[in-house]
DNA sequence: TTGACTCCCGTACATTTGTACGCCTACACT
DNA sequence: AGTGTAGGCGTACAAATGTACGGGAGTCAA
């Protein structure tokens, strides 16, 4: 897949807002963004424009306002970003990161339940499906 | 902790090499870096200088060569970087990332064993130690 | 002592990122 | 009709990042 140019930190913040509230005007995005940190309207505007030019969003003019919609799925962006991090920080191995996260101490007791479930699911998936396929054709 | 200025991607690559091979000359670092990707000697040199100016490394002249040593511990850098990512991508919650990693399919069967162990350890640590302390004084 | 080498260091420069100004126009009132 | 207002759009600009050139100084051999 011709990979889109990666998002910078600031762009990511704005993208997250777009994912959260769906198609929105610059003003709406700016309002949300302002709750987290001081940021100028025009700055948000620029980020949205760049998001669009990088292919992560699209927009259309509606009356006087330009409405932006997320185009890339958060799933995809998250995957790419995490992949990047795993490569950069751990030479591509996933386990060290998982280890770090579990040991870092932000896991709550009731997360543990879920975690065990996740692992069980993974295990059965593995034993049942020796050759994972996107497209189950047969 | 007066936080050090964050490392950029390129700087991180070089820092990782320094962690791996310990104190080393520019040439040694460059050699390693070259195995992974095309990169100019002088570029590596610049990264090392910047690493030093950001406080992540120190250096001293040894005969004709400048020897760089990592100063910040990988642990610390990894923690800060992962924290950043978790904040930016998941609003500070750890579990979504853990979930993503487990579901992403890079976990091998024998990692599962370790994973279960990790979780067990975490659980007992939590039930035994209501107030976690760095320094178990009693 | 003259090359040929090696390695440091200052410096440069394009691109990307963070942040924003200010003009222009369509609209909304008076 | 005249003026204030909101929002788009082009544009700017400093800082950070990625990448590298070329001068100078020490070193070794002929």
Coordinates of N, CA and C in Angstrom, one line a residue, chain A residues 18-130:
Chain A
X18 N -10.9 14.8 14.9 CA -11.8 14.5 13.8 C -12.4 13.1 13.9
X19 N -11.6 12.2 14.3 CA -12.1 10.8 14.5 C -13.2 10.8 15.6
X20 N -13.0 11.6 16.6 CA -14.0 11.6 17.7 C -15.3 12.2 17.3
X21 N -15.3 13.4 16.7 CA -16.5 14.1 16.5 C -17.0 14.0 15.1
X22 N -16.3 13.2 14.2 CA -16.8 13.1 12.8 C -16.7 14.4 12.1
X23 N -17.2 14.4 10.9 CA -17.1 15.6 10.0 C -17.4 16.9 10.8
X24 N -16.6 17.8 10.7 CA -16.7 19.0 11.5 C -16.1 20.2 10.8
X25 N -16.5 21.4 11.2 CA -15.9 22.6 10.7 C -14.7 22.9 11.5
X26 N -13.9 23.8 10.9 CA -12.7 24.2 11.6 C -13.0 24.7 13.0
X27 N -14.0 25.5 13.1 CA -14.4 26.1 14.4 C -14.7 25.0 15.5
X28 N -15.4 24.0 15.0 CA -15.8 22.9 15.9 C -14.5 22.2 16.4
X29 N -13.6 21.9 15.5 CA -12.4 21.2 15.9 C -11.6 22.1 16.8
X30 N -11.6 23.4 16.5 CA -10.8 24.3 17.3 C -11.3 24.4 18.7
X31 N -12.7 24.3 18.8 CA -13.3 24.4 20.1 C -12.8 23.2 21.0
X32 N -12.9 22.1 20.4 CA -12.4 20.9 21.1 C -11.0 20.9 21.5
X33 N -10.2 21.3 20.5 CA -8.7 21.4 20.7 C -8.4 22.4 21.8
X34 N -9.1 23.4 21.9 CA -8.9 24.5 22.9 C -9.0 24.0 24.3
X35 N -9.9 23.0 24.5 CA -10.1 22.5 25.8 C -8.9 21.8 26.4
X36 N -8.1 21.3 25.5 CA -6.9 20.6 25.9 C -5.7 21.6 26.1
X37 N -5.5 22.5 25.2 CA -4.4 23.4 25.2 C -4.7 24.6 24.4
X38 N -4.0 25.7 24.7 CA -4.1 26.9 24.0 C -3.6 26.7 22.5
X39 N -4.5 27.0 21.6 CA -4.1 26.9 20.2 C -5.0 27.8 19.4
X40 N -4.3 28.4 18.4 CA -5.0 29.4 17.6 C -5.9 28.8 16.6
X41 N -7.0 29.5 16.3 CA -7.9 29.0 15.3 C -7.2 28.7 13.9
X42 N -6.4 29.7 13.5 CA -5.7 29.6 12.3 C -4.7 28.4 12.2
X43 N -4.2 28.1 13.4 CA -3.3 26.9 13.5 C -4.0 25.6 13.2
X44 N -5.2 25.5 13.8 CA -6.0 24.4 13.6 C -6.3 24.3 12.1
X45 N -6.7 25.4 11.6 CA -7.0 25.5 10.2 C -5.8 24.9 9.3
X46 N -4.6 25.3 9.6 CA -3.5 24.8 8.9 C -3.3 23.3 9.0
X47 N -3.5 22.8 10.2 CA -3.3 21.4 10.5 C -4.4 20.6 9.6
X48 N -5.6 21.2 9.6 CA -6.6 20.5 8.8 C -6.2 20.5 7.4
X49 N -5.8 21.6 6.9 CA -5.3 21.6 5.5 C -4.2 20.6 5.2
X50 N -3.3 20.5 6.1 CA -2.2 19.6 5.9 C -2.7 18.2 6.0
X51 N -3.6 17.9 6.9 CA -4.2 16.6 7.0 C -4.8 16.2 5.7
X52 N -5.4 17.1 5.1 CA -6.1 16.9 3.8 C -5.0 16.6 2.7
X53 N -4.0 17.5 2.7 CA -3.0 17.4 1.6 C -2.2 16.1 1.8
X54 N -2.1 15.6 3.0 CA -1.4 14.3 3.2 C -2.4 13.1 2.9
X55 N -3.6 13.4 2.7 CA -4.5 12.3 2.4 C -5.2 11.7 3.6
X56 N -5.1 12.3 4.7 CA -5.8 11.8 5.9 C -7.2 12.3 6.1
X57 N -7.5 13.3 5.4 CA -8.9 13.9 5.5 C -9.3 14.4 4.2
X58 N -10.6 14.7 4.1 CA -11.1 15.3 2.9 C -12.1 16.4 3.4
X59 N -12.4 17.3 2.5 CA -13.3 18.4 3.0 C -14.1 18.8 1.8
X60 N -15.3 19.5 2.2 CA -16.0 20.1 1.1 C -16.6 21.4 1.7
X61 N -16.9 22.3 0.9 CA -17.4 23.6 1.3 C -18.9 23.4 1.5
X62 N -19.4 23.8 2.6 CA -20.9 23.7 2.9 C -21.3 25.1 3.3
X63 N -22.0 25.7 2.4 CA -22.4 27.1 2.6 C -21.1 27.9 2.8
X64 N -20.9 28.6 3.9 CA -19.7 29.4 4.0 C -18.6 28.6 4.7
X65 N -18.9 27.4 5.2 CA -17.9 26.7 6.0 C -17.3 25.5 5.3
X66 N -16.1 25.2 5.6 CA -15.5 24.0 5.0 C -15.6 22.9 6.1
X67 N -16.1 21.8 5.7 CA -16.3 20.7 6.6 C -15.3 19.6 6.3
X68 N -14.5 19.3 7.3 CA -13.5 18.3 7.2 C -14.0 16.9 7.7
X69 N -13.6 15.9 7.0 CA -13.9 14.5 7.5 C -12.7 13.7 7.5
X70 N -12.5 12.9 8.4 CA -11.4 11.9 8.5 C -11.5 11.0 7.3
X71 N -10.4 10.6 6.7 CA -10.4 9.7 5.6 C -9.8 8.4 6.0
X72 N -8.6 8.5 6.5 CA -7.9 7.3 7.0 C -8.6 6.9 8.3
X73 N -8.7 5.6 8.4 CA -9.3 5.0 9.6 C -8.2 5.1 10.8
X74 N -8.7 5.4 12.0 CA -7.8 5.4 13.1 C -7.0 4.1 13.2
X75 N -7.7 3.0 13.1 CA -7.1 1.7 13.1 C -5.8 1.7 12.3
X76 N -5.9 2.2 11.1 CA -4.7 2.2 10.2 C -3.6 3.1 10.7
X77 N -4.0 4.3 11.1 CA -3.0 5.2 11.6 C -2.3 4.7 12.9
X78 N -3.2 4.2 13.7 CA -2.6 3.6 15.0 C -1.6 2.5 14.7
X79 N -2.1 1.6 13.8 CA -1.2 0.5 13.4 C 0.2 1.0 12.9
X80 N 0.1 1.9 11.9 CA 1.3 2.4 11.4 C 2.2 3.1 12.4
X81 N 1.6 3.9 13.3 CA 2.4 4.6 14.3 C 3.0 3.7 15.3
X82 N 2.2 2.7 15.7 CA 2.8 1.7 16.7 C 3.9 0.9 16.0
X83 N 3.7 0.5 14.8 CA 4.7 -0.2 14.1 C 6.0 0.6 14.1
X84 N 5.9 1.8 13.7 CA 7.0 2.7 13.7 C 7.8 2.7 15.0
X85 N 7.0 2.8 16.1 CA 7.6 2.9 17.4 C 8.3 1.6 17.8
X86 N 7.6 0.5 17.5 CA 8.2 -0.8 17.8 C 9.5 -1.0 17.0
X87 N 9.5 -0.6 15.8 CA 10.7 -0.7 15.0 C 11.8 0.2 15.6
X88 N 11.5 1.4 15.9 CA 12.5 2.3 16.3 C 13.0 2.0 17.7
X89 N 12.1 1.6 18.5 CA 12.5 1.5 19.9 C 13.0 0.0 20.3
X90 N 12.4 -0.9 19.6 CA 12.7 -2.3 19.9 C 13.1 -3.1 18.8
X91 N 13.6 -2.5 17.7 CA 14.0 -3.3 16.6 C 13.0 -4.2 16.0
X92 N 11.7 -3.8 16.1 CA 10.7 -4.5 15.4 C 10.0 -5.6 16.3
X93 N 10.6 -5.9 17.4 CA 10.0 -6.9 18.3 C 8.9 -6.4 19.2
X94 N 7.8 -7.0 19.2 CA 6.6 -6.5 19.9 C 6.7 -6.8 21.4
X95 N 7.2 -8.0 21.7 CA 7.1 -8.4 23.1 C 7.8 -7.4 24.1
X96 N 8.9 -6.9 23.8 CA 9.5 -5.9 24.7 C 8.5 -4.8 25.1
X97 N 7.8 -4.3 24.1 CA 6.9 -3.3 24.4 C 5.7 -3.7 25.3
X98 N 5.2 -4.9 25.0 CA 4.1 -5.5 25.8 C 4.6 -5.6 27.2
X99 N 5.8 -6.2 27.3 CA 6.4 -6.4 28.7 C 6.5 -5.0 29.4
X100 N 7.0 -4.0 28.7 CA 7.2 -2.7 29.3 C 5.8 -2.2 29.8
X101 N 4.8 -2.4 29.0 CA 3.5 -1.8 29.4 C 2.9 -2.5 30.6
X102 N 3.1 -3.8 30.6 CA 2.5 -4.6 31.7 C 3.3 -4.2 33.0
X103 N 4.6 -4.1 32.8 CA 5.4 -3.8 34.0 C 5.3 -2.3 34.5
X104 N 4.9 -1.5 33.6 CA 4.9 0.0 33.9 C 3.9 0.3 34.9
X105 N 2.9 -0.6 35.2 CA 2.1 -0.4 36.3 C 0.8 0.5 36.1
X106 N 0.4 0.6 34.8 CA -0.8 1.3 34.6 C -2.0 0.4 34.4
X107 N -1.8 -0.9 34.6 CA -2.8 -1.9 34.4 C -3.6 -2.1 35.7
X108 N -4.9 -1.9 35.6 CA -5.8 -2.0 36.7 C -6.2 -3.5 36.9
X109 N -6.6 -3.8 38.2 CA -7.0 -5.2 38.4 C -8.1 -5.7 37.5
X110 N -9.0 -4.9 37.1 CA -10.0 -5.5 36.2 C -9.6 -5.5 34.8
X111 N -8.5 -4.8 34.5 CA -7.9 -5.0 33.2 C -7.3 -6.4 33.1
X112 N -6.8 -6.9 34.2 CA -6.2 -8.2 34.2 C -7.1 -9.2 33.7
X113 N -8.4 -9.2 34.1 CA -9.3 -10.1 33.6 C -9.4 -10.1 32.1
X114 N -9.5 -8.9 31.6 CA -9.6 -8.8 30.1 C -8.4 -9.3 29.4
X115 N -7.3 -9.0 30.0 CA -6.0 -9.4 29.5 C -5.9 -10.9 29.3
X116 N -6.3 -11.6 30.4 CA -6.3 -13.0 30.3 C -7.2 -13.5 29.2
X117 N -8.4 -12.9 29.1 CA -9.3 -13.3 28.0 C -8.7 -13.1 26.6
X118 N -8.0 -11.9 26.5 CA -7.4 -11.6 25.2 C -6.4 -12.7 24.8
X119 N -5.6 -13.1 25.8 CA -4.6 -14.1 25.6 C -5.2 -15.4 25.2
X120 N -6.2 -15.8 25.9 CA -6.9 -17.0 25.6 C -7.4 -17.0 24.2
X121 N -8.1 -15.9 23.8 CA -8.6 -15.8 22.5 C -7.5 -15.9 21.5
X122 N -6.4 -15.2 21.7 CA -5.3 -15.3 20.8 C -4.8 -16.7 20.6
X123 N -4.7 -17.4 21.7 CA -4.2 -18.8 21.7 C -5.2 -19.7 20.9
X124 N -6.4 -19.6 21.1 CA -7.3 -20.5 20.3 C -7.3 -20.1 18.9
X125 N -7.2 -18.8 18.6 CA -7.2 -18.4 17.2 C -5.9 -19.0 16.5
X126 N -4.8 -19.0 17.3 CA -3.6 -19.6 16.7 C -3.7 -21.0 16.4
X127 N -4.3 -21.8 17.3 CA -4.3 -23.2 17.1 C -5.3 -23.7 16.1
X128 N -6.3 -22.8 15.9 CA -7.4 -23.2 14.9 C -7.0 -22.8 13.5
X129 N -6.2 -21.7 13.4 CA -5.9 -21.1 12.1 C -4.5 -21.1 11.8
X130 N -4.0 -22.2 11.3 CA -2.5 -22.3 11.0 C -2.1 -21.3 10.0

